[in-house]
Amino acid sequence: MAKAPLATSPLAPERFPNLMPVAGVELAVAETNSRYKGRPDLLLVRLAEGTAAAGVFTRSKAPSAPVDWCRAALAASGGQNVRALIVNAGNANAFTGKAGRAAVDAVATAAADKLGCAANAVMQASTGVIGNPLDPAIITGELDGLLTRFSATDWTLAAAAIRTTDTFPKGACRIAHIDGYPVVLNGIAKGSGMIAPDMATMLAFVFTNAALPAAVLQAILGPAVARTFNCITVDSDTSTSDTLLAFATGVNARHGVIQDASDHRLDDFKAKFEELLCDLAHQVVRDGEGAQKFISITVTGAEDDRAARKIGLSIANSPLVKTAIAGEDANWGRIVMAVGKSGEAADRDKIAIDIGGQPVTRDGMVLPTYDEAKATAHLRGREIAIAVDLGIGNGRAQVWTCDLTHGYISINADYRS
Amino acid sequence: MAKAPLATSPLAPERFPNLMPVAGVELAVAETNSRYKGRPDLLLVRLAEGTAAAGVFTRSKAPSAPVDWCRAALAASGGQNVRALIVNAGNANAFTGKAGRAAVDAVATAAADKLGCAANAVMQASTGVIGNPLDPAIITGELDGLLTRFSATDWTLAAAAIRTTDTFPKGACRIAHIDGYPVVLNGIAKGSGMIAPDMATMLAFVFTNAALPAAVLQAILGPAVARTFNCITVDSDTSTSDTLLAFATGVNARHGVIQDASDHRLDDFKAKFEELLCDLAHQVVRDGEGAQKFISITVTGAEDDRAARKIGLSIANSPLVKTAIAGEDANWGRIVMAVGKSGEAADRDKIAIDIGGQPVTRDGMVLPTYDEAKATAHLRGREIAIAVDLGIGNGRAQVWTCDLTHGYISINADYRS
């Protein structure tokens, strides 16, 4: 089953960022040597007593067993006093029927026993192949060893352990101020294919030592996800396992008590939280399977923000747009096609397209001043900017995707073998 | 601009079928040597006086100038006494602004003048690159020559003249009986990429010598398209130019007068009409860019037929399903993923999947009897059958697609150069 690791994406950040410790968060990883050999593929995060949690999950009608588990556990606990997160890579425990449910039960019970907490306080996420039964012993057999290895600083290992086809570990760190006092925000994520979030995407975990009620954390999470993870796409396929969990330990938080998500003392925290999610979401796109170019699509002048996002994703999901960019071909007619197929209001004769900042079309046709050689030069780069103005309203959105290349086909035509 | 022709699709029919003459229909082709060199790329069809016409067109919000033209012309004439069809390949005359409208006006006026009919009696379709101005002289300059070359039998040439990236010409022929009397039904089509009909697809033209009012022809066309062209997809991209026109000349039709589409004397005609559209639609999929496998997806047990079609297209449009099939990998988990992301009602634990007639999953998990080697053997063939039963209703649909291969990337990463 072992395959040679894929070459690191050319769009990867130069290095994994420096992640500071988050008070109340301890990390441990293990190598289960099940699907992947000789690399960490299991992560246990221990969270301080009193940690609040919030989550958003895939809208798939066929969610994985861990997604079902987390939804139910958060509903039961109200997101209060969540004590652990367990993530395994290689097997998604999705479409595994009763055996899948039994596996998450067994893992939660064993971990709760070792950690001295309620089973409902153990969050779980799994990523990998869909449809293979997951033997819980692969995870529970590692628990004793994991408990001896906790560290506050092993964020690179933690981010590495949750990878599947990812070519680089994804992390981000911000310092936010609440009430004048600093709190740390750390995030790790995995994702490379099956990326078209319809809620959260892939797996992403955010940890902060801010002291926030679960309801406030949840209220901050939703809108931030809408503008970040829900605005990226690699291949238009939505995972059964999409999970984004945020944890607030409250350890060493010196700011005052906050009970309301609209409290202005949270303004900087919210901004940094969204910035962190955006950073992680972009890293997911930069590791899009086979990606050679990172594409930012800005849509303005749409009927409303919702329409702008739908038009943006219609462009971002178009195989013909993505292959044209892969081929460094300024085939802007395909952008028109993608706007047209979105189903959203558009007036063909008002659509204005810019590529790399250069005006290409105005009033429904190509400009006499348009310089295709200049557009092609832009497309030869790694960072591609497309802007579309509909000219009919004030709706705007930004979405991000990558190009569609031979690499995507090679990776996915034989993922399991 | 000339490129080496692509190798013929391995899924192509063995040969172009025998198309009989259709009384009242004459064909002529020309080589304009504009985008394509040394091959016919312009088709003129002359239709007998009194020909009725019906059409369905792309739902794109940015339709081509010929689509706008045909819609307006059919509305003005009521589809009565349509006298000509002109199709050019290489330039879609889409997103060409006022110049595009002027071009279709000029072509219609010139052709009407030569043929002695109203400009509104001239239907037009264009296929090819989006966004390049179309010089009408390329077409009008050929009219005199075309008028000298009419033939009732040059169907292969006609089908060849409307191709762009198509690797084989597409045609179909049926004999239907109305009232006990035979009529001929011929169809030609083009299409290979940008195939995700949201109405009709690509270009397809059907000719019959049946004598039918335009309203009856239109009433037959709609439902037949819904079950054929609107159930295929190659790449989820919807063309700006999708056009399906049907023409009924009434020449040599010996059946009685029919005023109502629900007249049972039309039962055989309707069945053959739909069969013909299905044949052409399948040929379009068989020529899907880079296609190596023809995939039939049958969805049953859905909430209703609409839901079944949406689920079927969600599977058919999934890059991960299509690349797995390209890789002959029985990764049925991706089918579950695609059902889940469709947004339609599903109960994960009732989804039943069959591949090549072999039951794979029941009750939300893989069967112990499932033989992956057998599924892989099926996927090594050219004709792939996937069946999904949702187990919650009576809705059903069948959709067709092809696999997603390196060939698709190669063709589309550099289509214009």
Short mmCIF file of C-alpha atoms in Angstrom, two decimals, chain B residues 112-406:
data_model
loop_
_atom_site.label_atom_id
_atom_site.label_comp_id
_atom_site.label_asym_id
_atom_site.label_seq_id
_atom_site.Cartn_x
_atom_site.Cartn_y
_atom_site.Cartn_z
CA ALA B 112 -32.43 35.15 -47.11
CA ASP B 113 -31.68 37.18 -50.21
CA LYS B 114 -30.07 34.21 -52.00
CA LEU B 115 -32.77 31.75 -50.93
CA GLY B 116 -35.71 34.09 -51.44
CA CYS B 117 -37.08 33.92 -47.90
CA ALA B 118 -37.43 36.10 -44.82
CA ALA B 119 -34.31 36.69 -42.73
CA ASN B 120 -36.23 35.23 -39.76
CA ALA B 121 -36.52 31.97 -41.70
CA VAL B 122 -32.74 31.43 -41.48
CA MET B 123 -31.56 29.57 -38.37
CA GLN B 124 -27.92 29.89 -37.35
CA ALA B 125 -25.49 28.15 -35.04
CA SER B 126 -21.78 28.75 -34.42
CA THR B 127 -19.31 26.67 -32.46
CA GLY B 128 -15.69 27.18 -31.57
CA VAL B 129 -13.63 29.75 -29.69
CA ILE B 130 -15.50 32.26 -27.52
CA GLY B 131 -14.71 35.95 -27.72
CA ASN B 132 -13.23 36.34 -31.20
CA PRO B 133 -15.15 38.63 -33.56
CA LEU B 134 -16.68 36.67 -36.46
CA ASP B 135 -16.29 38.25 -39.87
CA PRO B 136 -19.62 37.48 -41.62
CA ALA B 137 -17.89 37.59 -45.01
CA ILE B 138 -16.28 34.25 -44.15
CA ILE B 139 -19.79 32.80 -44.38
CA THR B 140 -21.56 35.08 -46.86
CA GLY B 141 -18.67 34.75 -49.32
CA GLU B 142 -19.38 31.02 -49.56
CA LEU B 143 -23.13 31.26 -50.16
CA ASP B 144 -23.05 31.32 -53.97
CA GLY B 145 -20.83 28.27 -54.07
CA LEU B 146 -22.93 26.41 -51.52
CA LEU B 147 -26.08 27.02 -53.59
CA THR B 148 -24.53 25.08 -56.47
CA ARG B 149 -23.67 22.02 -54.38
CA PHE B 150 -26.89 20.90 -52.70
CA SER B 151 -27.23 17.20 -52.09
CA ALA B 152 -29.84 15.09 -50.29
CA THR B 153 -27.31 12.48 -49.24
CA ASP B 154 -24.17 14.22 -47.94
CA TRP B 155 -24.96 13.57 -44.30
CA THR B 156 -21.46 12.42 -43.42
CA LEU B 157 -20.03 15.64 -44.78
CA ALA B 158 -22.69 17.67 -43.00
CA ALA B 159 -21.87 16.01 -39.67
CA ALA B 160 -18.15 16.45 -40.33
CA ALA B 161 -18.51 20.16 -41.14
CA ILE B 162 -19.89 21.10 -37.72
CA ARG B 163 -17.07 19.52 -35.67
CA THR B 164 -14.54 21.38 -33.52
CA THR B 165 -12.48 19.10 -31.24
CA ASP B 166 -14.79 16.19 -32.11
CA THR B 167 -12.81 13.18 -33.26
CA PHE B 168 -15.64 11.64 -35.26
CA PRO B 169 -18.79 12.90 -36.99
CA LYS B 170 -22.01 12.07 -35.17
CA GLY B 171 -25.21 11.01 -36.85
CA ALA B 172 -28.26 8.85 -36.32
CA CYS B 173 -31.25 7.74 -38.36
CA ARG B 174 -34.60 6.22 -37.48
CA ILE B 175 -37.79 5.39 -39.33
CA ALA B 176 -40.94 6.17 -37.40
CA HIS B 177 -44.54 5.45 -38.28
CA ILE B 178 -47.27 8.00 -37.90
CA ASP B 179 -50.77 6.83 -38.63
CA GLY B 180 -49.23 3.76 -40.26
CA TYR B 181 -47.09 5.78 -42.67
CA PRO B 182 -43.30 5.92 -42.42
CA VAL B 183 -41.34 9.12 -41.93
CA VAL B 184 -37.59 9.52 -41.76
CA LEU B 185 -35.78 11.04 -38.76
CA ASN B 186 -32.15 12.08 -39.21
CA GLY B 187 -29.94 13.77 -36.66
CA ILE B 188 -26.42 15.15 -36.58
CA ALA B 189 -24.60 16.55 -33.58
CA LYS B 190 -21.27 17.94 -32.45
CA GLY B 191 -19.83 18.12 -29.00
CA SER B 192 -16.82 16.95 -27.10
CA GLY B 193 -15.94 19.40 -24.32
CA MET B 194 -17.90 22.07 -22.45
CA ILE B 195 -20.61 19.46 -22.13
CA ALA B 196 -23.06 19.81 -19.28
CA PRO B 197 -26.29 20.59 -20.97
CA ASP B 198 -28.63 22.74 -19.03
CA MET B 199 -31.21 22.64 -21.77
CA ALA B 200 -29.97 21.20 -25.01
CA THR B 201 -26.39 20.47 -25.61
CA MET B 202 -23.85 21.53 -27.99
CA LEU B 203 -25.17 21.58 -31.49
CA ALA B 204 -27.68 19.00 -32.60
CA PHE B 205 -30.02 19.14 -35.54
CA VAL B 206 -32.87 16.78 -36.27
CA PHE B 207 -34.66 16.62 -39.60
CA THR B 208 -37.85 14.76 -40.43
CA ASN B 209 -40.28 14.78 -43.25
CA ALA B 210 -43.18 14.38 -40.84
CA ALA B 211 -45.85 17.07 -41.18
CA LEU B 212 -46.17 18.60 -37.75
CA PRO B 213 -47.08 22.05 -36.52
CA ALA B 214 -44.18 23.83 -34.81
CA ALA B 215 -46.02 23.75 -31.47
CA VAL B 216 -46.37 19.97 -31.66
CA LEU B 217 -42.71 19.55 -32.59
CA GLN B 218 -41.71 21.78 -29.66
CA ALA B 219 -43.92 19.78 -27.28
CA ILE B 220 -42.23 16.55 -28.36
CA LEU B 221 -38.74 18.05 -28.19
CA GLY B 222 -38.79 19.28 -24.57
CA PRO B 223 -39.37 16.02 -22.67
CA ALA B 224 -37.13 14.05 -25.04
CA VAL B 225 -34.25 16.46 -24.40
CA ALA B 226 -34.82 16.23 -20.63
CA ARG B 227 -34.16 12.48 -20.75
CA THR B 228 -31.33 12.49 -23.26
CA PHE B 229 -29.12 15.53 -23.87
CA ASN B 230 -29.88 16.93 -20.43
CA CYS B 231 -28.67 13.66 -18.88
CA ILE B 232 -25.15 13.71 -20.26
CA THR B 233 -22.06 15.46 -19.03
CA VAL B 234 -18.41 15.43 -19.98
CA ASP B 235 -16.91 18.15 -17.81
CA SER B 236 -19.74 20.01 -16.07
CA ASP B 237 -19.14 23.10 -18.17
CA THR B 238 -22.20 24.47 -19.96
CA SER B 239 -21.70 25.92 -23.40
CA THR B 240 -22.70 29.43 -24.40
CA SER B 241 -23.86 27.97 -27.69
CA ASP B 242 -25.97 24.91 -26.84
CA THR B 243 -28.54 24.57 -29.59
CA LEU B 244 -30.85 21.76 -30.54
CA LEU B 245 -33.09 22.47 -33.49
CA ALA B 246 -35.67 20.12 -34.98
CA PHE B 247 -37.14 20.59 -38.42
CA ALA B 248 -40.23 18.94 -39.89
CA THR B 249 -40.55 19.52 -43.60
CA GLY B 250 -43.86 17.74 -44.17
CA VAL B 251 -42.63 16.75 -47.64
CA ASN B 252 -44.02 13.39 -48.82
CA ALA B 253 -45.70 12.89 -45.46
CA ARG B 254 -48.76 10.79 -46.09
CA HIS B 255 -50.10 10.67 -42.55
CA GLY B 256 -53.14 12.63 -41.47
CA VAL B 257 -53.18 16.09 -39.99
CA ILE B 258 -52.00 16.18 -36.37
CA GLN B 259 -52.70 19.18 -34.18
CA ASP B 260 -52.00 17.84 -30.72
CA ALA B 261 -48.75 16.47 -29.28
CA SER B 262 -50.71 14.01 -27.12
CA ASP B 263 -52.28 12.37 -30.22
CA HIS B 264 -51.54 8.66 -29.86
CA ARG B 265 -50.70 8.41 -33.54
CA LEU B 266 -47.44 10.14 -32.49
CA ASP B 267 -46.45 7.46 -29.98
CA ASP B 268 -44.01 5.69 -32.29
CA PHE B 269 -42.65 8.99 -33.61
CA LYS B 270 -42.00 10.22 -30.08
CA ALA B 271 -40.28 6.99 -29.10
CA LYS B 272 -38.05 7.05 -32.18
CA PHE B 273 -37.38 10.76 -31.74
CA GLU B 274 -36.18 10.19 -28.18
CA GLU B 275 -34.19 7.14 -29.26
CA LEU B 276 -32.47 9.25 -31.91
CA LEU B 277 -31.63 12.01 -29.43
CA CYS B 278 -30.32 9.43 -26.98
CA ASP B 279 -28.15 7.91 -29.71
CA LEU B 280 -26.68 11.33 -30.58
CA ALA B 281 -26.23 12.28 -26.91
CA HIS B 282 -24.32 9.06 -26.27
CA GLN B 283 -22.11 9.75 -29.27
CA VAL B 284 -21.25 13.14 -27.77
CA VAL B 285 -20.19 11.43 -24.54
CA ARG B 286 -18.26 8.81 -26.50
CA ASP B 287 -16.30 11.68 -28.00
CA GLY B 288 -15.78 13.40 -24.64
CA GLU B 289 -12.38 15.03 -24.62
CA GLY B 290 -9.84 12.40 -23.64
CA ALA B 291 -12.55 9.79 -22.96
CA GLN B 292 -11.43 6.18 -22.66
CA LYS B 293 -14.56 4.77 -21.03
CA PHE B 294 -18.31 5.29 -21.47
CA ILE B 295 -20.05 5.36 -18.12
CA SER B 296 -23.76 4.70 -17.57
CA ILE B 297 -25.09 5.68 -14.17
CA THR B 298 -28.50 4.45 -13.08
CA VAL B 299 -30.06 5.98 -9.99
CA THR B 300 -33.15 4.43 -8.43
CA GLY B 301 -35.00 4.71 -5.13
CA ALA B 302 -34.50 8.48 -4.92
CA GLU B 303 -37.04 10.92 -3.53
CA ASP B 304 -38.26 11.71 -7.07
CA ASP B 305 -36.99 11.69 -10.65
CA ARG B 306 -35.51 15.18 -10.32
CA ALA B 307 -33.51 14.12 -7.25
CA ALA B 308 -32.37 10.97 -9.05
CA ARG B 309 -31.06 13.01 -11.98
CA LYS B 310 -29.28 15.44 -9.66
CA ILE B 311 -27.61 12.58 -7.78
CA GLY B 312 -26.68 10.92 -11.07
CA LEU B 313 -25.11 14.13 -12.38
CA SER B 314 -23.31 14.67 -9.07
CA ILE B 315 -21.65 11.28 -9.57
CA ALA B 316 -21.09 11.89 -13.29
CA ASN B 317 -19.50 15.30 -12.67
CA SER B 318 -17.24 14.24 -9.82
CA PRO B 319 -13.60 14.54 -10.90
CA LEU B 320 -12.67 12.01 -8.23
CA VAL B 321 -15.16 9.41 -9.50
CA LYS B 322 -14.09 10.04 -13.09
CA THR B 323 -10.36 9.81 -12.38
CA ALA B 324 -10.86 6.63 -10.32
CA ILE B 325 -12.62 5.04 -13.29
CA ALA B 326 -9.87 6.28 -15.60
CA GLY B 327 -7.44 4.50 -13.28
CA GLU B 328 -9.62 1.36 -13.29
CA ASP B 329 -9.78 1.68 -9.52
CA ALA B 330 -13.04 0.46 -7.93
CA ASN B 331 -12.95 3.32 -5.41
CA TRP B 332 -16.67 3.16 -4.67
CA GLY B 333 -16.18 5.41 -1.62
CA ARG B 334 -16.03 8.30 -4.05
CA ILE B 335 -19.50 7.34 -5.33
CA VAL B 336 -20.75 7.65 -1.75
CA MET B 337 -19.03 11.03 -1.52
CA ALA B 338 -20.75 12.20 -4.71
CA VAL B 339 -24.18 11.04 -3.50
CA GLY B 340 -23.53 12.85 -0.23
CA LYS B 341 -22.55 16.14 -1.82
CA SER B 342 -25.52 16.26 -4.19
CA GLY B 343 -27.63 17.89 -1.49
CA GLU B 344 -30.52 15.53 -2.27
CA ALA B 345 -32.21 13.41 0.38
CA ALA B 346 -30.24 10.27 1.20
CA ASP B 347 -29.93 7.92 4.12
CA ARG B 348 -26.31 6.87 4.28
CA ASP B 349 -27.23 3.53 5.78
CA LYS B 350 -29.59 2.61 2.93
CA ILE B 351 -27.38 3.41 -0.04
CA ALA B 352 -26.83 0.37 -2.27
CA ILE B 353 -24.13 0.50 -4.94
CA ASP B 354 -23.52 -1.93 -7.79
CA ILE B 355 -20.57 -1.85 -10.18
CA GLY B 356 -20.84 -3.81 -13.42
CA GLY B 357 -23.91 -5.55 -12.02
CA GLN B 358 -22.08 -6.76 -8.91
CA PRO B 359 -23.52 -5.67 -5.56
CA VAL B 360 -20.84 -3.69 -3.71
CA THR B 361 -22.58 -2.10 -0.73
CA ARG B 362 -25.82 -2.69 1.12
CA ASP B 363 -27.09 -1.10 4.33
CA GLY B 364 -24.40 1.55 4.35
CA MET B 365 -21.37 -0.68 4.17
CA VAL B 366 -19.40 -2.92 1.87
CA LEU B 367 -20.70 -6.48 1.44
CA PRO B 368 -18.56 -9.40 2.65
CA THR B 369 -19.23 -11.05 -0.73
CA TYR B 370 -17.90 -8.07 -2.68
CA ASP B 371 -15.16 -9.17 -5.05
CA GLU B 372 -12.93 -6.22 -5.88
CA ALA B 373 -11.00 -8.15 -8.51
CA LYS B 374 -14.27 -8.67 -10.39
CA ALA B 375 -15.10 -4.95 -10.15
CA THR B 376 -11.63 -4.06 -11.39
CA ALA B 377 -12.05 -6.44 -14.33
CA HIS B 378 -15.28 -4.63 -15.22
CA LEU B 379 -13.51 -1.25 -15.01
CA ARG B 380 -10.84 -2.48 -17.42
CA GLY B 381 -13.52 -2.57 -20.13
CA ARG B 382 -14.81 0.32 -22.22
CA GLU B 383 -18.43 0.27 -21.04
CA ILE B 384 -18.85 0.95 -17.34
CA ALA B 385 -22.13 0.46 -15.46
CA ILE B 386 -22.75 2.01 -12.06
CA ALA B 387 -26.06 1.62 -10.24
CA VAL B 388 -27.04 3.42 -7.05
CA ASP B 389 -30.24 2.77 -5.14
CA LEU B 390 -31.14 5.31 -2.46
CA GLY B 391 -33.79 3.10 -0.89
CA ILE B 392 -36.06 5.97 0.09
CA GLY B 393 -38.46 6.55 -2.82
CA ASN B 394 -39.38 5.76 -6.40
CA GLY B 395 -37.41 8.41 -8.27
CA ARG B 396 -35.16 7.18 -11.04
CA ALA B 397 -32.89 8.56 -13.74
CA GLN B 398 -30.15 7.47 -16.04
CA VAL B 399 -27.21 9.69 -16.91
CA TRP B 400 -24.13 9.15 -19.02
CA THR B 401 -20.60 10.44 -18.86
CA CYS B 402 -17.00 9.49 -19.60
CA ASP B 403 -13.85 9.19 -17.54
CA LEU B 404 -11.46 12.07 -16.83
CA THR B 405 -8.03 11.39 -18.25
CA HIS B 406 -4.71 12.96 -19.08
#
